Short mmCIF file of C-alpha atoms and ligand atoms in Angstrom, two decimals:
data_model
loop_
_atom_site.label_atom_id
_atom_site.label_comp_id
_atom_site.label_asym_id
_atom_site.label_seq_id
_atom_site.Cartn_x
_atom_site.Cartn_y
_atom_site.Cartn_z
CA MET A 1060 -7.54 -24.49 -51.42
CA CYS A 1061 -11.19 -24.91 -51.12
CA GLY A 1062 -14.59 -23.65 -52.15
CA ILE A 1063 -16.01 -19.88 -52.87
CA VAL A 1064 -19.23 -18.87 -54.04
CA GLY A 1065 -20.96 -15.73 -54.07
CA PHE A 1066 -24.49 -14.38 -55.23
CA THR A 1067 -26.18 -11.01 -55.30
CA GLY A 1068 -29.71 -10.78 -57.10
CA LYS A 1069 -33.42 -11.24 -57.33
CA HIS A 1070 -33.38 -14.48 -55.10
CA GLN A 1071 -32.83 -15.35 -51.35
CA ALA A 1072 -29.07 -16.07 -51.49
CA ALA A 1073 -28.50 -18.50 -48.64
CA PRO A 1074 -30.11 -21.59 -50.55
CA ILE A 1075 -28.11 -20.70 -53.60
CA LEU A 1076 -24.79 -20.35 -51.70
CA LEU A 1077 -25.65 -23.86 -50.03
CA ASP A 1078 -26.34 -25.19 -53.34
CA GLY A 1079 -23.18 -24.01 -54.83
CA LEU A 1080 -21.14 -25.22 -52.01
CA SER A 1081 -22.55 -28.62 -52.33
CA LYS A 1082 -21.45 -28.70 -55.90
CA LEU A 1083 -17.91 -28.10 -54.72
CA GLU A 1084 -17.85 -30.75 -51.79
CA TYR A 1085 -15.92 -33.05 -54.00
CA ARG A 1086 -12.75 -30.68 -53.42
CA GLY A 1087 -12.73 -31.69 -49.74
CA TYR A 1088 -13.09 -29.51 -46.90
CA ASP A 1089 -13.10 -29.24 -43.10
CA SER A 1090 -15.79 -26.69 -42.26
CA ALA A 1091 -17.93 -24.12 -44.18
CA GLY A 1092 -19.87 -20.95 -43.46
CA ILE A 1093 -22.10 -17.98 -45.13
CA ALA A 1094 -22.34 -14.45 -45.09
CA VAL A 1095 -25.85 -13.04 -46.12
CA ARG A 1096 -27.16 -9.94 -45.80
CA ASP A 1097 -30.75 -8.61 -46.04
CA GLY A 1098 -30.73 -5.10 -47.57
CA GLU A 1099 -29.16 -2.88 -45.27
CA ASN A 1100 -29.36 -4.95 -42.08
CA GLU A 1101 -26.38 -6.27 -40.25
CA THR A 1102 -24.45 -9.11 -42.17
CA GLU A 1103 -25.15 -12.53 -40.48
CA VAL A 1104 -22.37 -14.95 -40.45
CA ILE A 1105 -23.19 -18.52 -39.78
CA LYS A 1106 -20.25 -20.96 -39.54
CA ALA A 1107 -19.94 -24.71 -38.59
CA LYS A 1108 -17.19 -27.37 -38.35
CA GLY A 1109 -17.49 -30.56 -40.70
CA ARG A 1110 -19.66 -31.43 -43.26
CA LEU A 1111 -21.78 -28.85 -45.13
CA LYS A 1112 -24.82 -30.82 -44.15
CA VAL A 1113 -24.09 -29.43 -40.60
CA LEU A 1114 -24.41 -25.82 -41.96
CA ILE A 1115 -27.46 -26.75 -44.19
CA GLU A 1116 -29.19 -28.09 -40.84
CA LYS A 1117 -28.05 -25.17 -38.53
CA THR A 1118 -29.59 -22.62 -41.12
CA ASN A 1119 -32.91 -24.54 -42.13
CA GLY A 1120 -31.51 -25.04 -45.82
CA GLY A 1121 -30.70 -21.41 -45.76
CA GLU A 1122 -34.14 -19.99 -44.86
CA SER A 1123 -33.25 -18.85 -41.34
CA VAL A 1124 -30.73 -16.33 -43.25
CA PRO A 1125 -32.84 -14.00 -45.22
CA GLY A 1126 -31.26 -11.68 -47.72
CA THR A 1127 -30.43 -11.52 -51.22
CA CYS A 1128 -26.78 -10.73 -51.25
CA GLY A 1129 -24.16 -13.25 -49.76
CA ILE A 1130 -20.82 -15.30 -49.85
CA GLY A 1131 -20.04 -18.83 -48.85
CA HIS A 1132 -16.95 -20.83 -48.18
CA THR A 1133 -15.85 -24.29 -47.65
CA ARG A 1134 -12.39 -24.16 -46.00
CA TRP A 1135 -9.29 -26.62 -46.13
CA ALA A 1136 -7.28 -25.37 -43.33
CA THR A 1137 -3.75 -24.41 -43.94
CA HIS A 1138 -3.36 -21.81 -41.00
CA GLY A 1139 -5.12 -22.61 -37.65
CA GLY A 1140 -7.20 -25.76 -36.60
CA VAL A 1141 -10.46 -26.93 -37.77
CA THR A 1142 -12.77 -24.81 -35.35
CA ASN A 1143 -15.78 -22.38 -36.05
CA ALA A 1144 -13.75 -19.33 -35.14
CA ASN A 1145 -11.47 -20.11 -38.00
CA ALA A 1146 -13.96 -21.12 -40.60
CA HIS A 1147 -14.88 -18.40 -42.98
CA PRO A 1148 -16.40 -15.96 -43.48
CA HIS A 1149 -14.49 -13.77 -41.24
CA LYS A 1150 -16.01 -10.46 -40.08
CA VAL A 1151 -13.80 -7.83 -38.87
CA GLY A 1152 -15.49 -4.25 -38.32
CA ASN A 1153 -17.09 -3.31 -41.57
CA VAL A 1154 -15.74 -6.23 -43.59
CA ALA A 1155 -16.95 -9.79 -44.24
CA LEU A 1156 -14.56 -11.80 -46.29
CA ILE A 1157 -13.97 -15.33 -47.54
CA HIS A 1158 -10.49 -16.47 -48.96
CA ASN A 1159 -8.99 -19.25 -51.04
CA GLY A 1160 -5.33 -19.60 -50.64
CA ILE A 1161 -2.63 -18.68 -48.36
CA ILE A 1162 -1.22 -15.45 -47.38
CA GLU A 1163 2.71 -16.19 -46.83
CA ASN A 1164 3.42 -12.62 -45.12
CA TYR A 1165 0.57 -12.57 -42.68
CA HIS A 1166 2.82 -12.14 -39.54
CA GLU A 1167 4.63 -9.24 -40.94
CA ILE A 1168 1.27 -7.50 -41.79
CA VAL A 1169 -0.01 -7.93 -38.24
CA ASN A 1170 3.04 -6.19 -37.10
CA LYS A 1171 3.59 -3.76 -39.62
CA TYR A 1172 -0.17 -2.63 -39.22
CA ASP A 1173 -0.74 -3.22 -35.45
CA LEU A 1174 -3.56 -5.71 -36.16
CA ALA A 1175 -2.96 -8.33 -33.24
CA ASP A 1176 -5.82 -6.93 -31.26
CA SER A 1177 -8.54 -7.08 -33.76
CA LEU A 1178 -7.90 -10.75 -34.67
CA ILE A 1179 -9.92 -13.70 -32.94
CA SER A 1180 -8.84 -16.57 -35.26
CA GLU A 1181 -5.66 -18.32 -36.04
CA THR A 1182 -5.94 -17.72 -39.85
CA ASP A 1183 -3.79 -15.97 -42.27
CA THR A 1184 -7.28 -14.85 -43.81
CA GLU A 1185 -8.58 -12.85 -41.01
CA VAL A 1186 -5.35 -10.66 -41.32
CA ALA A 1187 -6.58 -9.74 -44.63
CA ALA A 1188 -9.84 -8.79 -43.26
CA ALA A 1189 -8.52 -6.74 -40.50
CA LEU A 1190 -6.28 -4.92 -42.97
CA ILE A 1191 -8.98 -4.11 -45.27
CA ASN A 1192 -11.27 -2.93 -42.54
CA LYS A 1193 -8.19 -0.70 -40.99
CA LEU A 1194 -7.35 0.93 -44.30
CA TYR A 1195 -11.15 1.24 -45.46
CA ASP A 1196 -11.78 4.94 -46.23
CA GLY A 1197 -15.09 4.70 -47.96
CA ASP A 1198 -13.61 3.76 -51.41
CA PRO A 1199 -13.72 -0.26 -51.71
CA LYS A 1200 -11.67 -0.49 -54.75
CA ALA A 1201 -8.81 1.70 -53.70
CA THR A 1202 -8.74 0.06 -50.48
CA ILE A 1203 -8.44 -3.36 -51.83
CA LYS A 1204 -5.81 -2.15 -54.38
CA LYS A 1205 -3.75 -0.79 -51.45
CA VAL A 1206 -4.13 -4.22 -49.55
CA VAL A 1207 -3.24 -6.76 -52.12
CA ALA A 1208 -0.33 -4.74 -53.02
CA GLU A 1209 0.93 -5.81 -49.35
CA LEU A 1210 0.24 -9.37 -49.76
CA GLN A 1211 2.23 -12.27 -50.56
CA GLY A 1212 0.92 -15.89 -51.55
CA SER A 1213 -2.33 -16.86 -53.56
CA PHE A 1214 -5.78 -15.60 -52.91
CA ALA A 1215 -9.19 -15.44 -54.06
CA PHE A 1216 -11.13 -12.91 -52.04
CA CYS A 1217 -14.71 -12.07 -52.00
CA ILE A 1218 -15.42 -9.08 -49.92
CA MET A 1219 -18.47 -7.44 -48.58
CA PHE A 1220 -18.46 -3.81 -46.92
CA LYS A 1221 -21.02 -2.54 -44.52
CA ASP A 1222 -21.56 0.52 -46.36
CA GLN A 1223 -22.01 -1.16 -49.54
CA PRO A 1224 -25.17 -3.07 -49.63
CA GLY A 1225 -26.02 -5.40 -52.18
CA LYS A 1226 -22.62 -5.71 -53.73
CA ILE A 1227 -19.81 -8.01 -53.47
CA PHE A 1228 -15.99 -7.31 -54.39
CA ALA A 1229 -13.61 -9.94 -55.68
CA VAL A 1230 -10.10 -10.02 -56.57
CA ARG A 1231 -7.56 -12.96 -56.89
CA ASN A 1232 -4.02 -14.01 -57.55
CA VAL A 1233 -3.40 -17.59 -58.66
CA SER A 1234 -6.48 -19.06 -56.82
CA PRO A 1235 -9.06 -19.37 -59.43
CA MET A 1236 -12.34 -17.37 -59.49
CA VAL A 1237 -15.02 -17.42 -62.50
CA ALA A 1238 -18.10 -15.28 -62.36
CA THR A 1239 -21.32 -14.81 -64.55
CA TYR A 1240 -24.52 -12.93 -64.56
CA CYS A 1241 -28.12 -13.85 -65.61
CA ASP A 1242 -31.50 -12.23 -65.29
CA ASP A 1243 -31.52 -13.65 -61.84
CA GLY A 1244 -28.39 -11.82 -60.61
CA ALA A 1245 -24.56 -12.19 -60.78
CA PHE A 1246 -22.81 -15.30 -59.36
CA ILE A 1247 -18.96 -15.83 -58.73
CA ALA A 1248 -17.19 -19.02 -57.60
CA SER A 1249 -13.90 -20.72 -57.38
CA ASP A 1250 -15.25 -23.19 -59.94
CA LEU A 1251 -18.29 -23.00 -62.51
CA THR A 1252 -19.83 -26.37 -61.37
CA ALA A 1253 -21.15 -24.05 -58.53
CA PHE A 1254 -23.31 -22.14 -60.73
CA ILE A 1255 -23.33 -23.98 -64.42
CA LYS A 1256 -27.33 -24.58 -63.63
CA TYR A 1257 -27.86 -20.78 -63.86
CA SER A 1258 -25.52 -19.82 -66.82
CA LYS A 1259 -23.42 -21.70 -69.03
CA ARG A 1260 -21.55 -18.35 -69.97
CA TYR A 1261 -18.89 -17.16 -67.62
CA PHE A 1262 -15.47 -15.51 -67.40
CA ILE A 1263 -12.50 -16.00 -65.44
CA LEU A 1264 -11.48 -13.15 -63.45
CA PRO A 1265 -7.98 -11.89 -64.44
CA GLU A 1266 -5.61 -11.79 -61.40
CA TYR A 1267 -5.52 -8.30 -59.61
CA THR A 1268 -8.85 -7.13 -61.46
CA ILE A 1269 -11.29 -5.86 -58.89
CA MET A 1270 -14.65 -6.85 -59.66
CA ILE A 1271 -17.75 -5.32 -58.29
CA MET A 1272 -21.06 -7.45 -58.36
CA THR A 1273 -24.35 -5.93 -58.21
CA ALA A 1274 -27.89 -7.46 -58.79
CA ASP A 1275 -27.94 -6.22 -62.28
N1 LIG B 1936 -5.56 -20.32 -45.52
C1 LIG B 1936 -6.92 -20.28 -45.16
C2 LIG B 1936 -7.10 -20.78 -43.84
O1 LIG B 1936 -6.43 -21.48 -43.40
C3 LIG B 1936 -7.77 -20.43 -46.57
C4 LIG B 1936 -7.68 -22.00 -46.74
C5 LIG B 1936 -8.68 -22.38 -47.98
O2 LIG B 1936 -8.43 -22.00 -49.14
O3 LIG B 1936 -9.72 -22.95 -47.66
O4 LIG B 1936 -8.45 -20.51 -43.52
#
């Protein structure tokens, strides 16, 4: 179970995400990635196997990925090898998603919802992204609610939808997630050390509560 960070606000997201992920390095991980969106533009996903340093170099410290809304992840592989394809974020159709934890019934979900054709990784995580994408009807909250009701296991998810620019949706079960906001924007992380320099006030996202983060 590794690291999650998310930011939407008044600053460029990528440098904040990379800095937050660096604070979570002590937890151990095998790959890292970010998804960043510039206004209504397509969400850009950059991933790198190995140390966070590789991702930082690949993105020129985040400068090559403009946008004020984004999510970042350090992965500790539980399902599928250590590859760029298996690293998070996973983008399936209209959905970009990061996940900490393990989805135990992902095989059943692939079969029940006929998702095999939309998957390109070996992870349990991508199945959740594919299911959200498949069931999405324009109402993120209702869709997330439907999807998490299907999942067994532990999860902390941050999700971005194509038609919801500037917003990050979060939900968890067992796996931790804390959030905060300040004049700069809203932050979420699996561990508050990722954003403590921006705000010392924070709250723990209650289990199965869907949070919608916006810049204000
Ligand atoms: N089970 C997921 C994977 O193998 C998430 C692992 C994690 O928590 O980093 O990609």
